[in-house]
Short mmCIF file of C-alpha atoms and ligand atoms in Angstrom, two decimals:
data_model
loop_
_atom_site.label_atom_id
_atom_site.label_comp_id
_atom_site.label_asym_id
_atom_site.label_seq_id
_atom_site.Cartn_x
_atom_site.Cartn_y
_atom_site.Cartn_z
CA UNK A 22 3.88 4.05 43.71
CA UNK A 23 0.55 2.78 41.83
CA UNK A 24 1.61 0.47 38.98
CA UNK A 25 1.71 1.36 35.84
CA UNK A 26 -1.14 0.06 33.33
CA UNK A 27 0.64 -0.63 30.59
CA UNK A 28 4.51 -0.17 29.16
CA UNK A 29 5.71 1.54 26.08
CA UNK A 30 9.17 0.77 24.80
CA UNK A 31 10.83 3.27 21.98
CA UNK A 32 10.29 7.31 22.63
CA UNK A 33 10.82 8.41 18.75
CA UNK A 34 8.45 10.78 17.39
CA UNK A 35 5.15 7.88 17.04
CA UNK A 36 6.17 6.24 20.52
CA UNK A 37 6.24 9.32 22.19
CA UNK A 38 3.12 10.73 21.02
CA UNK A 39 1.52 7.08 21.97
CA UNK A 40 2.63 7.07 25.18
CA UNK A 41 1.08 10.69 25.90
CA UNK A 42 -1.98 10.15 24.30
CA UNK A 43 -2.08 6.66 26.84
CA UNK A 44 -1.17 8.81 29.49
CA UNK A 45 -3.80 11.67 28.73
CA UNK A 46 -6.30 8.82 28.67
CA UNK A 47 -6.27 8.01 32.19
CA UNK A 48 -3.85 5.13 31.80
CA UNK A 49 -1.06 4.97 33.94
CA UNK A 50 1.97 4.37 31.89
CA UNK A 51 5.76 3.01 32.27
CA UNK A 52 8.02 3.89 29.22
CA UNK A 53 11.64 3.12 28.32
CA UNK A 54 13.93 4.11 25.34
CA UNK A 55 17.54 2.73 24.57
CA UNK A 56 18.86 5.61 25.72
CA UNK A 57 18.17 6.94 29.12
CA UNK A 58 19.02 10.90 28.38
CA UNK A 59 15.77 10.50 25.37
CA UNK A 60 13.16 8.96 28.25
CA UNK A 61 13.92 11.35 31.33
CA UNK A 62 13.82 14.23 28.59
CA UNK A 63 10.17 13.10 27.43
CA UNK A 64 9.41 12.65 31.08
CA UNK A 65 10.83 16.20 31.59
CA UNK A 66 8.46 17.45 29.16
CA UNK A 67 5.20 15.02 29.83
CA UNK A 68 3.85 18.76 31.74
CA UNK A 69 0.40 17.65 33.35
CA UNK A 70 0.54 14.18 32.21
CA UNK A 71 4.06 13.47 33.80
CA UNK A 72 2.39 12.16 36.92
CA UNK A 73 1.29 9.21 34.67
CA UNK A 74 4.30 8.36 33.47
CA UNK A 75 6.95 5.96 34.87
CA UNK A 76 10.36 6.38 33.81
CA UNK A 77 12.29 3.63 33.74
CA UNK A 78 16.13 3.07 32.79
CA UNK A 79 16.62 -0.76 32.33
CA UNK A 80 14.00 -3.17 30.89
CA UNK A 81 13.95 -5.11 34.28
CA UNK A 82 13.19 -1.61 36.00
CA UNK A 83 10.19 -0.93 33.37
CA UNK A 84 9.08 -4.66 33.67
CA UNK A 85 8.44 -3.96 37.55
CA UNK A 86 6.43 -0.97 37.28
CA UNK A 87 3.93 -2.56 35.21
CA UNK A 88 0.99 -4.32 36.84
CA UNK A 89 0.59 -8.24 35.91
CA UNK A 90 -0.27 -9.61 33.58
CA UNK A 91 1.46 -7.04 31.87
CA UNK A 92 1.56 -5.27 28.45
CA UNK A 93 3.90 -3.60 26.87
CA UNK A 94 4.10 -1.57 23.24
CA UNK A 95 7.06 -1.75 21.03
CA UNK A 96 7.71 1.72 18.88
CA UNK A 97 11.10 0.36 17.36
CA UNK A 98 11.39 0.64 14.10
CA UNK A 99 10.16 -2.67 11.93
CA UNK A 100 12.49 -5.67 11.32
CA UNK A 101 15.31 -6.74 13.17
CA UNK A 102 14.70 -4.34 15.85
CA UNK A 103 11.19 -5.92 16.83
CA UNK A 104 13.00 -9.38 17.35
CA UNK A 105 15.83 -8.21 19.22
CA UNK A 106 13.40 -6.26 21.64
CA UNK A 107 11.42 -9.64 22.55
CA UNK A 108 14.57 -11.42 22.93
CA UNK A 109 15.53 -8.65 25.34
CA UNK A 110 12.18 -8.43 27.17
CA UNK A 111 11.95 -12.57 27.16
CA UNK A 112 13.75 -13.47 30.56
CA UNK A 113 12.18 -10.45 31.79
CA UNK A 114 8.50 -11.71 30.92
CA UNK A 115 5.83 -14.10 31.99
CA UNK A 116 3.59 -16.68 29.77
CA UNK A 117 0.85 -14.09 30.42
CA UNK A 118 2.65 -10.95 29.62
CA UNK A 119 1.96 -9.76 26.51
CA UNK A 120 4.17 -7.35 24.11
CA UNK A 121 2.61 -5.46 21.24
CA UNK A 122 4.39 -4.46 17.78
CA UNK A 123 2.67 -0.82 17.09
CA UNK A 124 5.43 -0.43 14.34
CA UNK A 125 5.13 -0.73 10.21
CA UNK A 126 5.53 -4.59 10.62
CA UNK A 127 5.79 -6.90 7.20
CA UNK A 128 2.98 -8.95 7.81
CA UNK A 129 4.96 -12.01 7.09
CA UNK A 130 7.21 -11.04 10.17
CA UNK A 131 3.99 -10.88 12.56
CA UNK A 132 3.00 -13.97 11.13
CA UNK A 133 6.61 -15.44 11.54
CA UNK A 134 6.35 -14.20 15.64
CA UNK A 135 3.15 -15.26 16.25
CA UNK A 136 4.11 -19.07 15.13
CA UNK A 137 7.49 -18.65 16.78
CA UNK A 138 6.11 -20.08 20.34
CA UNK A 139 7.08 -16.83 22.13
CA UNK A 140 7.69 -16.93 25.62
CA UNK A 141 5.18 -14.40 26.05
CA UNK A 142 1.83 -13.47 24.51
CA UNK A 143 1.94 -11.41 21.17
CA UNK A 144 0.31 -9.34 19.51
CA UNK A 145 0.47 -7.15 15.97
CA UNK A 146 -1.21 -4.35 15.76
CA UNK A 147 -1.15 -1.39 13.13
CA UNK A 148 -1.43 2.02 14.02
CA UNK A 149 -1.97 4.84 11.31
CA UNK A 150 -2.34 8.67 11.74
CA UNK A 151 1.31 9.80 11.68
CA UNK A 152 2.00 12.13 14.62
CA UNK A 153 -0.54 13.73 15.30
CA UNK A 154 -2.79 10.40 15.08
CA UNK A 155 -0.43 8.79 17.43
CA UNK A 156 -1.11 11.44 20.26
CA UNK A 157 -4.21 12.36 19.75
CA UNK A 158 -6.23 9.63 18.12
CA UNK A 159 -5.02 6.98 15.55
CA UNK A 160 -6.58 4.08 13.99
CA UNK A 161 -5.68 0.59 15.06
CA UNK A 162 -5.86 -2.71 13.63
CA UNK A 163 -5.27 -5.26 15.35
CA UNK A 164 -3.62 -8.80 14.98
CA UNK A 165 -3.48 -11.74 17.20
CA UNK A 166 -5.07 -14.15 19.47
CA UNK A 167 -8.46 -12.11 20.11
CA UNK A 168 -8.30 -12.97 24.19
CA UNK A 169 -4.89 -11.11 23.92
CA UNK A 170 -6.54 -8.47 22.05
CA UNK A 171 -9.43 -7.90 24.30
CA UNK A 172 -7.32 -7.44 26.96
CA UNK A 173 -5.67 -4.53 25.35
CA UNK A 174 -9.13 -3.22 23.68
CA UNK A 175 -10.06 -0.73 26.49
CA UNK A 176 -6.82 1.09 26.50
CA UNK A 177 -6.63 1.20 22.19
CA UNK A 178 -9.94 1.94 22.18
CA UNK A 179 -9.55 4.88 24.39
CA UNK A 180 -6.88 6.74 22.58
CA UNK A 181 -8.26 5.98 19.21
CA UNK A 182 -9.82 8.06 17.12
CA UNK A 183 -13.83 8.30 16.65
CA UNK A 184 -15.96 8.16 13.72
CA UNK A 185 -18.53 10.45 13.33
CA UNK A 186 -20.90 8.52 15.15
CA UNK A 187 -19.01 7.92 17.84
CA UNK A 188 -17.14 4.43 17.52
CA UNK A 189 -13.70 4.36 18.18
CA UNK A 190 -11.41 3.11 15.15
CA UNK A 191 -9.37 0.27 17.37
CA UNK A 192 -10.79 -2.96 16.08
CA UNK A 193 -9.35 -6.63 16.01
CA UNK A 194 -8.73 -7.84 12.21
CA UNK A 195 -7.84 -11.34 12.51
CA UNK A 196 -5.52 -13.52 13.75
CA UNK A 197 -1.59 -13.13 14.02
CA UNK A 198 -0.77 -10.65 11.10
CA UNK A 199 -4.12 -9.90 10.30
CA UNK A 200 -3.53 -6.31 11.66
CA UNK A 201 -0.12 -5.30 9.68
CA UNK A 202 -1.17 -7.00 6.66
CA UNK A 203 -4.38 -4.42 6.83
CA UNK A 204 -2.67 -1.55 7.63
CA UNK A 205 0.25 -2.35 4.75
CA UNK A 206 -3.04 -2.18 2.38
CA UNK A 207 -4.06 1.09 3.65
CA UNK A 208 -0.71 2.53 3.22
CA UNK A 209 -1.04 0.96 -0.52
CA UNK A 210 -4.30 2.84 -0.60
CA UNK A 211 -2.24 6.02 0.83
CA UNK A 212 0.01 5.68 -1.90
CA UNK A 213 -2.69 5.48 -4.89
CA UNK A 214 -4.40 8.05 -3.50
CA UNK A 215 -1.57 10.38 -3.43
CA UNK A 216 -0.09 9.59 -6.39
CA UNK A 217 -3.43 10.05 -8.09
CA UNK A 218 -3.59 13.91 -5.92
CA UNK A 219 -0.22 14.40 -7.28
CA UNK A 220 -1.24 13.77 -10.95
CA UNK A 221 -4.04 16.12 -10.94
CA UNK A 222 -2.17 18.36 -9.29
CA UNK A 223 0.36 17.94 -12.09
CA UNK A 224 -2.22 18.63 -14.76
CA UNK A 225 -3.23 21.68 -13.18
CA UNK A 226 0.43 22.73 -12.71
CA UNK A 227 1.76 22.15 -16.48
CA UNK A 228 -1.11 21.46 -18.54
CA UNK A 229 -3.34 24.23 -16.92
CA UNK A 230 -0.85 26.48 -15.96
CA UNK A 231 -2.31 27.14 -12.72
CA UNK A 232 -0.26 28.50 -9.62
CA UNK A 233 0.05 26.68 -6.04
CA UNK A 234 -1.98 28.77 -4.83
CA UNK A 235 -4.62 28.26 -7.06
CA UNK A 236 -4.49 24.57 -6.82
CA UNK A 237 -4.54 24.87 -3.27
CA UNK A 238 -8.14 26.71 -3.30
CA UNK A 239 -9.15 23.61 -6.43
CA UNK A 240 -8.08 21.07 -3.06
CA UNK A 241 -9.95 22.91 -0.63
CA UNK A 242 -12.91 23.50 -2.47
CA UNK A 243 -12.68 19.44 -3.80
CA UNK A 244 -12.62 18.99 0.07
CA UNK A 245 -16.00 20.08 0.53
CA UNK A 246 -17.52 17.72 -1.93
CA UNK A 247 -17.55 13.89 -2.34
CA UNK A 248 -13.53 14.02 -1.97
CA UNK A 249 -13.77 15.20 1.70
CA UNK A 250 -10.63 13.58 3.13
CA UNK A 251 -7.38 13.86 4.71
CA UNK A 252 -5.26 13.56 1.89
CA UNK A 253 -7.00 16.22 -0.10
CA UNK A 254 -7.49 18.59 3.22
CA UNK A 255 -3.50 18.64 3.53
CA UNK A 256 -3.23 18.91 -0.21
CA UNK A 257 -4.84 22.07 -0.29
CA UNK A 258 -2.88 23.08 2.63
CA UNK A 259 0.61 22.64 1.25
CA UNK A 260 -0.20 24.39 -2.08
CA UNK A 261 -1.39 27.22 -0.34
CA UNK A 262 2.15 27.29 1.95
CA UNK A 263 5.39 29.64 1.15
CA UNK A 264 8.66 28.69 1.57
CA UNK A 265 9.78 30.99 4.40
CA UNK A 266 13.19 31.29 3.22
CA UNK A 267 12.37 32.43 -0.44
CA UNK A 268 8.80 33.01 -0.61
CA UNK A 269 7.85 30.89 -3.18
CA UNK A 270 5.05 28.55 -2.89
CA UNK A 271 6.68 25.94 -0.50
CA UNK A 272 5.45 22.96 -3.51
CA UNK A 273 7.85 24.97 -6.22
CA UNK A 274 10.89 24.19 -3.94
CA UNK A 275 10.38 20.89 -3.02
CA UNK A 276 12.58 17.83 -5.13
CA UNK A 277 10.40 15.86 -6.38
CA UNK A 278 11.76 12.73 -5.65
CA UNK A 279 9.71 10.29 -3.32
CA UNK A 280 10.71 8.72 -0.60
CA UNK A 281 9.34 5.32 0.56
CA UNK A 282 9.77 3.07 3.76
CA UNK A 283 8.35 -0.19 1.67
CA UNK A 284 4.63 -0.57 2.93
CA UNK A 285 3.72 0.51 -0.53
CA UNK A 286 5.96 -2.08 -2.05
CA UNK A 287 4.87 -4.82 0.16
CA UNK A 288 0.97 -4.29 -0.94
CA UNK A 289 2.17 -4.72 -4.62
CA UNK A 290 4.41 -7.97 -3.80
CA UNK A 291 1.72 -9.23 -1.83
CA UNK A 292 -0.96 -8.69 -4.62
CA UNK A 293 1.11 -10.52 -6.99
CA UNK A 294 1.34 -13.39 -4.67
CA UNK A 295 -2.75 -13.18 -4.17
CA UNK A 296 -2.85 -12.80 -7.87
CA UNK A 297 -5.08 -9.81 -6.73
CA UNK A 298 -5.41 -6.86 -9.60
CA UNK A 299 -4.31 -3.80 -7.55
CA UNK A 300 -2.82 -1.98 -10.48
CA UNK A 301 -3.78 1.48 -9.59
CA UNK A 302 -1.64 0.78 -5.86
CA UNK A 303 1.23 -0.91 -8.21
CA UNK A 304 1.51 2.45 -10.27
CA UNK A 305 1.73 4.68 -7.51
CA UNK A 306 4.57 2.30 -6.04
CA UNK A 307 6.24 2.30 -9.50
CA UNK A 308 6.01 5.85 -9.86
CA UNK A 309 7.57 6.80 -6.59
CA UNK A 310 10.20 4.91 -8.00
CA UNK A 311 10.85 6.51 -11.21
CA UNK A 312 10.40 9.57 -9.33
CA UNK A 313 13.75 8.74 -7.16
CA UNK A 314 15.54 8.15 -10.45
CA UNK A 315 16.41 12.12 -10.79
CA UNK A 316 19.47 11.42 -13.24
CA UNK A 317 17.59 9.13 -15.74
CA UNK A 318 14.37 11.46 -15.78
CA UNK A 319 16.86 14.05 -16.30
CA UNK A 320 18.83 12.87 -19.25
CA UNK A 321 15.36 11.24 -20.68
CA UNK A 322 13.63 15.08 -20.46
CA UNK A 323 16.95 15.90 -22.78
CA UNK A 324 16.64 13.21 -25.00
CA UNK A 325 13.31 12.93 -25.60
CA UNK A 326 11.90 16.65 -24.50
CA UNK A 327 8.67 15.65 -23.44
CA UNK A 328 7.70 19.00 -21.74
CA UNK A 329 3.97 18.50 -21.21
CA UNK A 330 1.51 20.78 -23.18
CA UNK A 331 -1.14 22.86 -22.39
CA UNK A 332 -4.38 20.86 -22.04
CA UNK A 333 -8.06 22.00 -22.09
CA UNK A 334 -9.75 20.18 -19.26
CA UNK A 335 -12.38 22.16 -17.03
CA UNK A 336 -11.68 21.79 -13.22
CA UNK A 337 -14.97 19.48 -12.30
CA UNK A 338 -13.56 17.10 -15.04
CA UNK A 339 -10.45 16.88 -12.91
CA UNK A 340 -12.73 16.48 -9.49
CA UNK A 341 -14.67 13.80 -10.96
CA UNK A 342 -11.81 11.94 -12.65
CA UNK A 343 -10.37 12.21 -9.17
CA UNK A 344 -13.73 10.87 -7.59
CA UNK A 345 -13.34 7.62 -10.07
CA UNK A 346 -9.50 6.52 -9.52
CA UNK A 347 -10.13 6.87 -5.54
CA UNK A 348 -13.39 4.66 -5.94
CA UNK A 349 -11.08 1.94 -8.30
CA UNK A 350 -8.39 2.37 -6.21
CA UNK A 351 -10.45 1.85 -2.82
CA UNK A 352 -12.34 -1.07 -4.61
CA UNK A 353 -8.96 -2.52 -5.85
CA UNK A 354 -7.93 -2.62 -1.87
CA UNK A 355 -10.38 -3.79 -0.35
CA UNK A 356 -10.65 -6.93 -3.25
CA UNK A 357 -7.11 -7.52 -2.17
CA UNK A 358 -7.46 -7.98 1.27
CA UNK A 359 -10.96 -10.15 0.84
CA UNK A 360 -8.44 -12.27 -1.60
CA UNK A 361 -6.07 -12.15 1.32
CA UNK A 362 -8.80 -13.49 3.99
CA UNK A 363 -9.61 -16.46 1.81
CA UNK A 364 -5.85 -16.83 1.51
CA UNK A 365 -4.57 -17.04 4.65
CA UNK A 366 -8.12 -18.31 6.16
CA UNK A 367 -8.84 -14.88 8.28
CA UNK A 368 -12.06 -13.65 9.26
CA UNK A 369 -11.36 -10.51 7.83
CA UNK A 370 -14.91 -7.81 8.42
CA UNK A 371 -14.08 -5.95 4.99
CA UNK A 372 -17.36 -3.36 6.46
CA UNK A 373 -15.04 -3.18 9.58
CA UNK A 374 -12.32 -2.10 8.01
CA UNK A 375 -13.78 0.20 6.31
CA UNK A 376 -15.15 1.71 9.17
CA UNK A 377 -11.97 1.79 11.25
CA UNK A 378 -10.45 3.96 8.22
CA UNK A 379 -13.48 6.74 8.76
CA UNK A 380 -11.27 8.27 11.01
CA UNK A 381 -7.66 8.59 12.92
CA UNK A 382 -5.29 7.03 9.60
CA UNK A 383 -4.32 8.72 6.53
CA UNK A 384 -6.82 7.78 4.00
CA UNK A 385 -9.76 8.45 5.95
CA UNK A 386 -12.33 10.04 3.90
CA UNK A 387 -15.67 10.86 3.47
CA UNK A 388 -16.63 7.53 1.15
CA UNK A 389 -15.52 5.03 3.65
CA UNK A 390 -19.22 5.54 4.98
CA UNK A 391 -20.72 4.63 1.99
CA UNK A 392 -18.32 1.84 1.18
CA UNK A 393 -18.92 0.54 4.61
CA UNK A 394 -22.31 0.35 3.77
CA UNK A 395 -21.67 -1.42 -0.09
CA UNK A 396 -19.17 -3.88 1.80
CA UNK A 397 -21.84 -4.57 4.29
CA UNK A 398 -24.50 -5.57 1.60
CA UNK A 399 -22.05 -8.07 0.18
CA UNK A 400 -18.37 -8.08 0.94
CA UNK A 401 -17.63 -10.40 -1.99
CA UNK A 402 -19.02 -8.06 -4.49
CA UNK A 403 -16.05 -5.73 -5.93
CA UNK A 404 -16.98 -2.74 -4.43
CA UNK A 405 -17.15 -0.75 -7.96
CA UNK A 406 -20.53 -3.01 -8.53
CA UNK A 407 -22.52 -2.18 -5.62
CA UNK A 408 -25.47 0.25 -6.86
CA UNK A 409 -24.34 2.86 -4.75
CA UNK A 410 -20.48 3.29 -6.50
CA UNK A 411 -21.60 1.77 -9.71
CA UNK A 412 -23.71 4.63 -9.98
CA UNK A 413 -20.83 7.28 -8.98
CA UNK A 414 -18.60 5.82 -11.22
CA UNK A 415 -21.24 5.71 -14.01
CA UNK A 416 -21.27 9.55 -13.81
CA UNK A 417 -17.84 10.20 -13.11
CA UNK A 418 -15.92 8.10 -15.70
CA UNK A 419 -16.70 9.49 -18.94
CA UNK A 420 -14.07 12.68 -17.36
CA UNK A 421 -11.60 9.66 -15.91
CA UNK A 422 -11.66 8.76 -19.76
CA UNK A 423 -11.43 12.37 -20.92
CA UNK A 424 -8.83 13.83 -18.53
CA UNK A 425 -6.43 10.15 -18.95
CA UNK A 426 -7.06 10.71 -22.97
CA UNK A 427 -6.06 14.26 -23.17
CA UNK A 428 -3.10 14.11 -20.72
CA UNK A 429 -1.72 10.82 -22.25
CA UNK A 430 -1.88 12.58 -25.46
CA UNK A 431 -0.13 15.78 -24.06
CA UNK A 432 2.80 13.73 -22.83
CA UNK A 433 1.51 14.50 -19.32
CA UNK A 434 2.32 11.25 -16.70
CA UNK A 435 -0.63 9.80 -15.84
CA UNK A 436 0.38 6.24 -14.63
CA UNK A 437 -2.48 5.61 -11.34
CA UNK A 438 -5.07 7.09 -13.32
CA UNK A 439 -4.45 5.54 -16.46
CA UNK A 440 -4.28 2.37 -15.08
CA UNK A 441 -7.44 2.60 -12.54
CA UNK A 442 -9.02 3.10 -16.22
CA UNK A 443 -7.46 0.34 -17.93
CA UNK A 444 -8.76 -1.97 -14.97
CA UNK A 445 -12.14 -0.79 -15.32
CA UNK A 446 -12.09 -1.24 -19.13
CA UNK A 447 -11.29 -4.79 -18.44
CA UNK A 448 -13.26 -5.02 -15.81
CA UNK A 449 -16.35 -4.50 -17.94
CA UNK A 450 -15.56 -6.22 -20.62
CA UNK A 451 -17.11 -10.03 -20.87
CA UNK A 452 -15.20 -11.14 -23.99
CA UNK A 453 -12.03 -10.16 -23.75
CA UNK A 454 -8.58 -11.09 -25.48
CA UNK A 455 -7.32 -13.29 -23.26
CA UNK A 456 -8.43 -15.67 -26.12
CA UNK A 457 -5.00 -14.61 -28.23
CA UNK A 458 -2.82 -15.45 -24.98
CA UNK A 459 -4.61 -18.57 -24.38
CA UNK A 460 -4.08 -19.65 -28.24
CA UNK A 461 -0.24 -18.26 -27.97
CA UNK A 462 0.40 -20.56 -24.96
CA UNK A 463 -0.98 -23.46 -27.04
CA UNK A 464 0.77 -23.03 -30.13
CA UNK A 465 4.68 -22.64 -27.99
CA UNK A 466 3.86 -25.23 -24.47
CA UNK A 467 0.35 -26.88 -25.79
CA UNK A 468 -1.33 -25.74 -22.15
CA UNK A 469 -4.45 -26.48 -24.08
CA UNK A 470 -7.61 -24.06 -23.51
CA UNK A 471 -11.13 -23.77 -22.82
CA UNK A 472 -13.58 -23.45 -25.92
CA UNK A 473 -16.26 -20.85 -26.11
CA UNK A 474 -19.16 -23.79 -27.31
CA UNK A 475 -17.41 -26.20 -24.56
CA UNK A 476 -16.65 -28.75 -26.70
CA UNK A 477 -13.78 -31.43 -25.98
CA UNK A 478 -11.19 -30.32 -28.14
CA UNK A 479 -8.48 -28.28 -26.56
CA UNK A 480 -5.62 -27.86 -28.76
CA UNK A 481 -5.24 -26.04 -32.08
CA UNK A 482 -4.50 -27.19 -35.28
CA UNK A 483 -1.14 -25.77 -34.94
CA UNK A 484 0.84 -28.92 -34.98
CA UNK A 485 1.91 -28.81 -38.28
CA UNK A 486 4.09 -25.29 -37.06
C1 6PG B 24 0.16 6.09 8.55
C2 6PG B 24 1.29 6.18 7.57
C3 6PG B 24 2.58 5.97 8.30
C4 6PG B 24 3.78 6.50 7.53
C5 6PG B 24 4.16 5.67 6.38
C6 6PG B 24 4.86 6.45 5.33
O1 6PG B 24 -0.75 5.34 8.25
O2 6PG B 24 0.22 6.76 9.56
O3 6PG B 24 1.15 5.24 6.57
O4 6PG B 24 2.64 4.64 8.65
O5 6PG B 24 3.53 7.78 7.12
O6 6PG B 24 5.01 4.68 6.86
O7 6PG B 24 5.31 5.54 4.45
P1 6PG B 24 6.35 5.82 3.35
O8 6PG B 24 7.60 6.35 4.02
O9 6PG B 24 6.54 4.51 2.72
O10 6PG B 24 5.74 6.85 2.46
#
């Protein structure tokens, strides 16, 4: 029997999507899963593309179907799993064989594997698009030695998805966990950028008094402008859903408590440790969390009664305040992860990036053209001072202001917007009060400060205290 191309290890829901996509591409492939009953049953139900798939029941069995040097995917979930999975595979595998962590990977653990002096070659590699990415075209970033990578590049590049014009979204980001650490930023990105859906969507609910329905057709319509993008396209499409047990819009009986798997999290911790401001990313992390915290909000609504009031905001002021907290957020990222490259001494193509996100992962959207563009012209600018988004923001920020003014002021939560706009505020201001904190560390530690005229005095007279 012909061997197989490459090996996938881990049939859940992304794995086995993967593996069929692979599969559809031409690419012979050999898969295993923990337990034997879950592989023959995805074999069972490969249909055309079963011929291209190798069953296997034991690691040494999928080891031998794959052609040397081999390379093999790991869909397990992140953490301990990953390690125990190379420990398993290493007897089994060559210095030239090469495994590849497709899973949610903390950077930090990537980075940890890659230094570990593996047995094997390894690589880290990102992979956004949920489901349906996974089997028929996800984005991939990827991490490692770049000969490991370019081995692997035909195959990802194959079953990724394509931009527009034609380029497939499967790039190499950087050494070791150059890949996760970019694809944990995206999935800070995917937070903000919900978060910031679900507070508009939240003014329209209580402070407009609009139905589901309604704010579905706001999304879709929104979706044909400068917010083109996934998030809002299947925003739109769950407001306009019923629940098929009651009837009722399906959002009206949904608990609206978050969940979270950490990649969020990780962007925030990260940020801190860059000292990179990604504030509008930290709120959406923080508010998933108050969201979880049903009780509290509960007994806090009876305390304090904070039902949020009607508001007077026109729908394009809600579209363009939307437009300017997904250009701060966006800029926001990708200042992160040029902090990050500088960091942790990565080439990291911020233009590149931005490309591989125009299609395939979750926050692709129409703007990542342009901001591949404004990253191209200068990828240490902030991205909310190239001409192009200076100029969009310009226009859309007086509603940012209005819609975050009126809804704080209603008692409506408004925690990614309202901070996008506090980060802009500072953003633009030259003289700011950092003056008072510099003073206040003076007068309690003397840290001593700068002076405005650069003379060489740097303590106050505050010695006397
Ligand atoms: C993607 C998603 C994907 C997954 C997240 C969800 O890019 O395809 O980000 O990786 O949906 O892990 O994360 P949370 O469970 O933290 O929301």
């Amino acid at each position: 029997m012909t061997k197989a191309e490459i090996g996938l290890i881990g049939l859940g829901t992304m794995g086995a999507a993967l593996a069929l996509n692979i599969a559809e591409k031409g690419f012979p492939i050999a898969v295993w899963n923990r337990t034997a009953e879950v592989t023959r049953r995805f074999h069972a139900q490969a249909g055309a593309l079963a011929d291209r798939v190798i069953p296997t029941e034991s690691l040494a069995e999928l080891v031998a179907a794959i052609a040397p040097p081999r390379a093999i995917i790991l869909m397990v979930p992140a953490g301990p799993a990953v390690d125990d999975q190379i420990a398993a595979l290493a007897p089994l595998l060559g210095p030239e064989d090469l495994v590849i962590d497709a899973g949610n990977a903390n950077f930090h653990d990537t980075n940890r594997r890659a230094a570990a002096g593996l047995p094997m070659r390894f690589l880290g590699m990102g992979v956004s698009g949920g489901e349906e990415g996974a089997r028929h075209g996800p984005a991939i970033m990827g991490g490692g030695a770049r000969a490991d990578w370019d081995r692997i590049a035909p195959v990802m590049q194959a079953i990724a998805a394509r931009a527009e014009d034609g380029t497939p979204c499967a790039t190499w980001m950087g050494e070791a966990g150059a890949g996760h650490f970019v694809k944990t930023v995206h999935n800070g990105i995917e937070y903000a950028d919900m978060q910031m859906i679900a507070e508009v969507y939240g003014l329209m609910r209580d402070g407009l008094g609009m139905p589901a329905a309604a704010i579905g057709e706001t999304f879709a319509g929104w979706n044909r402008g400068a917010l083109k993008s996934y998030l809002v396209e299947i925003s739109a499409a769950v407001a306009a859903a019923s629940d098929p047990l009651t009837g009722a819009p399906m959002l009206d009986v949904i608990l609206d408590a978050a969940g979270q798997k950490g990649t969020g999290r990780w962007t925030a911790i990260e940020a801190q440790h860059l000292a990179a401001p990604i504030p509008v990313i930290e709120a959406a992390v923080m508010a998933r969390n108050v969201s979880a915290r049903i009780d509290e909000r509960k007994a806090g609504e009876a305390r304090f009664a904070a039902a949020p009031q009607a508001l007077e905001l026109a729908l394009p002021e809600l579209e363009a305040a939307l437009i300017a907290g997904k250009i701060l957020c966006y800029a926001q990222g990708f200042a992160m992860i040029e902090a990050a490259g500088r960091a942790f001494g990565w080439q990291l193509d911020l233009p590149g990036i931005a490309r591989v996100w125009r299609a395939g992962c979750i926050i692709r959207s129409a703007m990542l053209n342009n901001m591949a563009t404004a990253l191209a012209e200068d990828p240490s600018r902030n991205l909310a001072l190239a001409p192009f988004f200076a100029e969009k923001l310009e226009t859309a920020m007086p509603a940012l202001r209005a819609v975050v003014a009126q809804g704080v002021l209603h008692g409506h939560a408004l925690p990614a917007l309202a901070s996008g706009l506090g980060w802009f505020d500072m953003m633009r201001t030259g003289r700011g009060t950092a003056n008072m904190i510099q003073a206040q560390r003076d007068f309690f530690g003397a840290h001593g400060f700068d002076r405005l005229d650069g003379r060489d005095s740097h303590h106050g007279p505050w010695a006397a205290k």
